[in-house]
């Protein structure tokens, strides 16, 4: 399941983050790529020793964790390994699949891209996710997020002009099976809809009971 989140942070907070990003603090993105991905990765990333970097990443992480749709659809056990990437004209990231296990053996069930600057600020630079019938090209407004399975082949198209700024990261979910996550998400939407229109009805209780029992059965703890 692929889903988007809009307005993760207020526009003024996104602008504040972008204004703090000094191009001099970015290093070669190949340093965090796997042995095969190094051959197709052309970007820069905020250095891990930059003092303000962890503060920005924590702010973005907390915004994700507090987002109701993200909680419902991703069911995160942990959000991890976040990077802030910068693509200048001529840079791209060829087709690749994200590593299954990352630092401290954290599993990548879901990947996400938080767009930090306006799509009007650069030409090209779409995130392209390969699907069975056709590729899906994604380029969102600043402050918006795309979340997608880490198991997919995906790439970043070449930036033609301007600069593309994004934060990328990964989620280890409480439910590793994507079909189970989608069922739980649909049930959660149904119970919220029923509660909104009918309050805590018997139908609400039946769905809430089934959802809770499936979570007990499926949770990866």
Short mmCIF file of C-alpha atoms in Angstrom, two decimals:
data_model
loop_
_atom_site.label_atom_id
_atom_site.label_comp_id
_atom_site.label_asym_id
_atom_site.label_seq_id
_atom_site.Cartn_x
_atom_site.Cartn_y
_atom_site.Cartn_z
CA UNK A 1 0.00 0.00 0.00
CA UNK A 2 1.26 3.43 -1.00
CA UNK A 3 -0.16 6.47 0.79
CA UNK A 4 0.53 10.17 1.20
CA UNK A 5 0.41 12.60 4.11
CA UNK A 6 -0.14 16.29 3.46
CA UNK A 7 1.03 19.18 5.63
CA UNK A 8 3.14 17.08 7.98
CA UNK A 9 4.49 20.34 9.38
CA UNK A 10 3.19 23.90 9.00
CA UNK A 11 4.75 25.71 6.00
CA UNK A 12 6.68 28.09 8.25
CA UNK A 13 8.36 25.16 10.06
CA UNK A 14 9.33 23.51 6.77
CA UNK A 15 10.80 26.81 5.58
CA UNK A 16 12.72 27.13 8.86
CA UNK A 17 14.20 23.65 8.35
CA UNK A 18 15.25 24.42 4.77
CA UNK A 19 16.86 27.71 5.83
CA UNK A 20 19.07 25.83 8.30
CA UNK A 21 20.44 23.45 5.67
CA UNK A 22 23.87 24.68 4.65
CA UNK A 23 25.09 23.10 1.37
CA UNK A 24 28.59 23.02 2.88
CA UNK A 25 27.36 20.49 5.47
CA UNK A 26 26.38 17.90 2.84
CA UNK A 27 28.61 14.95 1.92
CA UNK A 28 28.69 12.34 -0.83
CA UNK A 29 25.53 10.21 -0.66
CA UNK A 30 27.44 7.11 -1.73
CA UNK A 31 28.76 6.82 1.82
CA UNK A 32 25.40 5.47 3.01
CA UNK A 33 24.59 3.32 -0.03
CA UNK A 34 24.94 -0.44 -0.35
CA UNK A 35 27.62 -1.89 -2.60
CA UNK A 36 25.32 -2.09 -5.63
CA UNK A 37 23.41 1.16 -5.01
CA UNK A 38 26.71 3.11 -4.91
CA UNK A 39 26.89 2.67 -8.68
CA UNK A 40 23.63 4.50 -9.32
CA UNK A 41 23.46 6.99 -6.43
CA UNK A 42 24.37 10.58 -7.25
CA UNK A 43 23.34 12.97 -4.50
CA UNK A 44 24.59 14.55 -1.29
CA UNK A 45 23.38 14.01 2.27
CA UNK A 46 23.58 16.03 5.44
CA UNK A 47 26.63 14.82 7.36
CA UNK A 48 25.91 12.73 10.45
CA UNK A 49 28.14 14.94 12.60
CA UNK A 50 26.34 18.19 11.76
CA UNK A 51 25.03 19.50 15.08
CA UNK A 52 21.60 20.67 13.93
CA UNK A 53 20.93 17.56 11.84
CA UNK A 54 19.68 15.36 14.66
CA UNK A 55 17.36 18.12 15.86
CA UNK A 56 15.75 18.38 12.42
CA UNK A 57 15.43 14.62 12.06
CA UNK A 58 13.85 14.29 15.50
CA UNK A 59 11.31 17.01 14.70
CA UNK A 60 10.34 15.22 11.47
CA UNK A 61 10.21 11.84 13.22
CA UNK A 62 7.93 13.13 15.98
CA UNK A 63 5.64 14.77 13.43
CA UNK A 64 5.29 11.41 11.67
CA UNK A 65 4.68 9.49 14.88
CA UNK A 66 1.94 11.93 15.94
CA UNK A 67 0.16 11.77 12.56
CA UNK A 68 -3.01 9.71 12.88
CA UNK A 69 -2.99 8.37 9.29
CA UNK A 70 0.67 7.37 9.59
CA UNK A 71 -0.06 5.47 12.79
CA UNK A 72 -3.08 3.77 11.29
CA UNK A 73 -1.49 2.77 7.97
CA UNK A 74 2.12 2.09 8.98
CA UNK A 75 1.67 0.80 12.55
CA UNK A 76 5.27 1.78 13.34
CA UNK A 77 7.36 -0.11 15.83
CA UNK A 78 10.20 2.28 15.13
CA UNK A 79 11.08 5.01 12.64
CA UNK A 80 14.78 4.83 11.87
CA UNK A 81 17.83 5.65 9.73
CA UNK A 82 16.57 9.05 8.54
CA UNK A 83 18.71 10.95 6.02
CA UNK A 84 18.39 14.45 4.59
CA UNK A 85 19.29 14.42 0.89
CA UNK A 86 20.13 17.16 -1.57
CA UNK A 87 20.00 16.78 -5.35
CA UNK A 88 21.50 19.46 -7.57
CA UNK A 89 21.12 19.68 -11.36
CA UNK A 90 22.47 16.52 -13.00
CA UNK A 91 22.02 14.33 -9.90
CA UNK A 92 19.77 11.27 -9.69
CA UNK A 93 19.42 7.90 -7.96
CA UNK A 94 19.01 4.92 -10.26
CA UNK A 95 16.72 1.94 -9.71
CA UNK A 96 17.37 0.18 -6.41
CA UNK A 97 15.65 -1.65 -3.57
CA UNK A 98 16.27 -0.46 -0.02
CA UNK A 99 18.32 -2.66 2.28
CA UNK A 100 16.16 -5.11 4.21
CA UNK A 101 18.13 -4.56 7.42
CA UNK A 102 19.74 -1.30 8.49
CA UNK A 103 21.72 -0.06 11.48
CA UNK A 104 21.32 -2.22 14.60
CA UNK A 105 19.48 -4.81 12.44
CA UNK A 106 16.33 -2.74 12.12
CA UNK A 107 14.03 -4.06 9.40
CA UNK A 108 12.78 -1.79 6.61
CA UNK A 109 9.11 -2.58 5.99
CA UNK A 110 8.17 0.87 4.71
CA UNK A 111 10.15 3.71 3.18
CA UNK A 112 9.14 7.35 3.22
CA UNK A 113 10.16 10.57 1.50
CA UNK A 114 9.37 13.93 3.08
CA UNK A 115 9.52 16.69 0.48
CA UNK A 116 11.14 19.78 1.99
CA UNK A 117 11.05 22.31 -0.83
CA UNK A 118 8.46 23.32 -3.39
CA UNK A 119 8.32 21.32 -6.64
CA UNK A 120 8.41 24.69 -8.40
CA UNK A 121 12.01 25.02 -7.19
CA UNK A 122 13.37 22.26 -9.40
CA UNK A 123 12.69 20.50 -12.68
CA UNK A 124 12.75 16.69 -12.73
CA UNK A 125 13.62 14.86 -9.51
CA UNK A 126 10.45 12.75 -9.35
CA UNK A 127 10.43 9.71 -7.08
CA UNK A 128 9.53 6.87 -9.44
CA UNK A 129 8.14 3.64 -7.99
CA UNK A 130 8.07 0.63 -10.32
CA UNK A 131 4.73 -1.16 -10.38
CA UNK A 132 3.50 -4.16 -12.35
CA UNK A 133 1.82 -2.25 -15.18
CA UNK A 134 3.55 1.12 -15.16
CA UNK A 135 5.85 3.35 -13.15
CA UNK A 136 4.37 5.82 -10.68
CA UNK A 137 6.04 9.26 -10.64
CA UNK A 138 5.66 11.27 -7.44
CA UNK A 139 6.57 14.89 -6.76
CA UNK A 140 4.75 16.49 -3.83
CA UNK A 141 4.44 19.90 -2.24
CA UNK A 142 6.82 20.94 0.53
CA UNK A 143 5.81 19.33 3.82
CA UNK A 144 4.08 16.37 2.17
CA UNK A 145 5.12 12.73 2.55
CA UNK A 146 4.93 9.61 0.40
CA UNK A 147 5.10 6.25 2.19
CA UNK A 148 5.66 3.07 0.19
CA UNK A 149 6.82 -0.54 0.63
CA UNK A 150 10.58 -0.86 1.02
CA UNK A 151 10.39 -3.98 -1.12
CA UNK A 152 9.71 -1.97 -4.28
CA UNK A 153 12.20 -1.02 -6.95
CA UNK A 154 12.30 2.76 -7.09
CA UNK A 155 14.50 5.59 -8.33
CA UNK A 156 14.84 9.37 -8.36
CA UNK A 157 14.74 10.93 -11.81
CA UNK A 158 17.53 13.29 -12.78
CA UNK A 159 17.14 16.84 -11.53
CA UNK A 160 17.29 19.08 -14.59
CA UNK A 161 17.40 22.47 -12.87
CA UNK A 162 17.27 23.78 -9.31
CA UNK A 163 17.72 21.82 -6.08
CA UNK A 164 15.63 18.97 -4.64
CA UNK A 165 15.60 18.69 -0.82
CA UNK A 166 14.03 15.69 0.92
CA UNK A 167 14.24 13.68 4.11
CA UNK A 168 14.08 9.91 3.65
CA UNK A 169 13.71 7.21 6.26
CA UNK A 170 12.35 3.79 7.08
CA UNK A 171 9.78 2.12 9.30
CA UNK A 172 9.92 -1.22 11.05
CA UNK A 173 6.24 -2.01 11.51
CA UNK A 174 4.55 -3.99 14.25
CA UNK A 175 3.05 -5.97 11.35
CA UNK A 176 5.55 -7.03 8.72
CA UNK A 177 2.91 -8.41 6.32
CA UNK A 178 1.66 -5.56 4.07
CA UNK A 179 -1.69 -7.32 3.51
CA UNK A 180 -2.28 -7.39 7.27
CA UNK A 181 -1.41 -3.70 7.58
CA UNK A 182 -3.90 -2.85 4.85
CA UNK A 183 -6.68 -4.88 6.51
CA UNK A 184 -6.05 -3.13 9.83
CA UNK A 185 -6.01 0.26 8.11
CA UNK A 186 -9.36 -0.42 6.41
CA UNK A 187 -10.89 -1.63 9.69
CA UNK A 188 -9.61 1.45 11.49
CA UNK A 189 -11.13 3.73 8.85
CA UNK A 190 -14.43 1.86 9.11
CA UNK A 191 -14.65 2.11 12.91
CA UNK A 192 -13.75 5.80 12.84
CA UNK A 193 -16.42 6.44 10.22
CA UNK A 194 -19.03 4.58 12.26
CA UNK A 195 -18.06 6.46 15.42
CA UNK A 196 -18.29 9.77 13.60
CA UNK A 197 -21.81 9.10 12.34
CA UNK A 198 -23.30 6.84 15.03
CA UNK A 199 -21.10 7.11 18.09
CA UNK A 200 -20.08 4.04 20.09
CA UNK A 201 -22.62 1.74 18.52
CA UNK A 202 -22.79 -2.04 18.55
CA UNK A 203 -21.33 -2.04 15.02
CA UNK A 204 -18.42 0.04 16.26
CA UNK A 205 -17.80 -2.42 19.09
CA UNK A 206 -17.84 -5.42 16.74
CA UNK A 207 -15.25 -3.87 14.43
CA UNK A 208 -13.12 -2.65 17.35
CA UNK A 209 -13.17 -6.16 18.85
CA UNK A 210 -12.19 -7.84 15.57
CA UNK A 211 -9.45 -5.30 14.93
CA UNK A 212 -7.96 -5.71 18.40
CA UNK A 213 -8.01 -9.50 18.15
CA UNK A 214 -6.31 -9.43 14.74
CA UNK A 215 -3.63 -7.14 16.16
CA UNK A 216 -3.01 -9.61 18.99
CA UNK A 217 -2.72 -12.44 16.50
CA UNK A 218 -0.53 -10.70 13.94
CA UNK A 219 1.72 -8.36 15.91
CA UNK A 220 5.44 -8.88 15.40
CA UNK A 221 6.70 -8.44 18.96
#
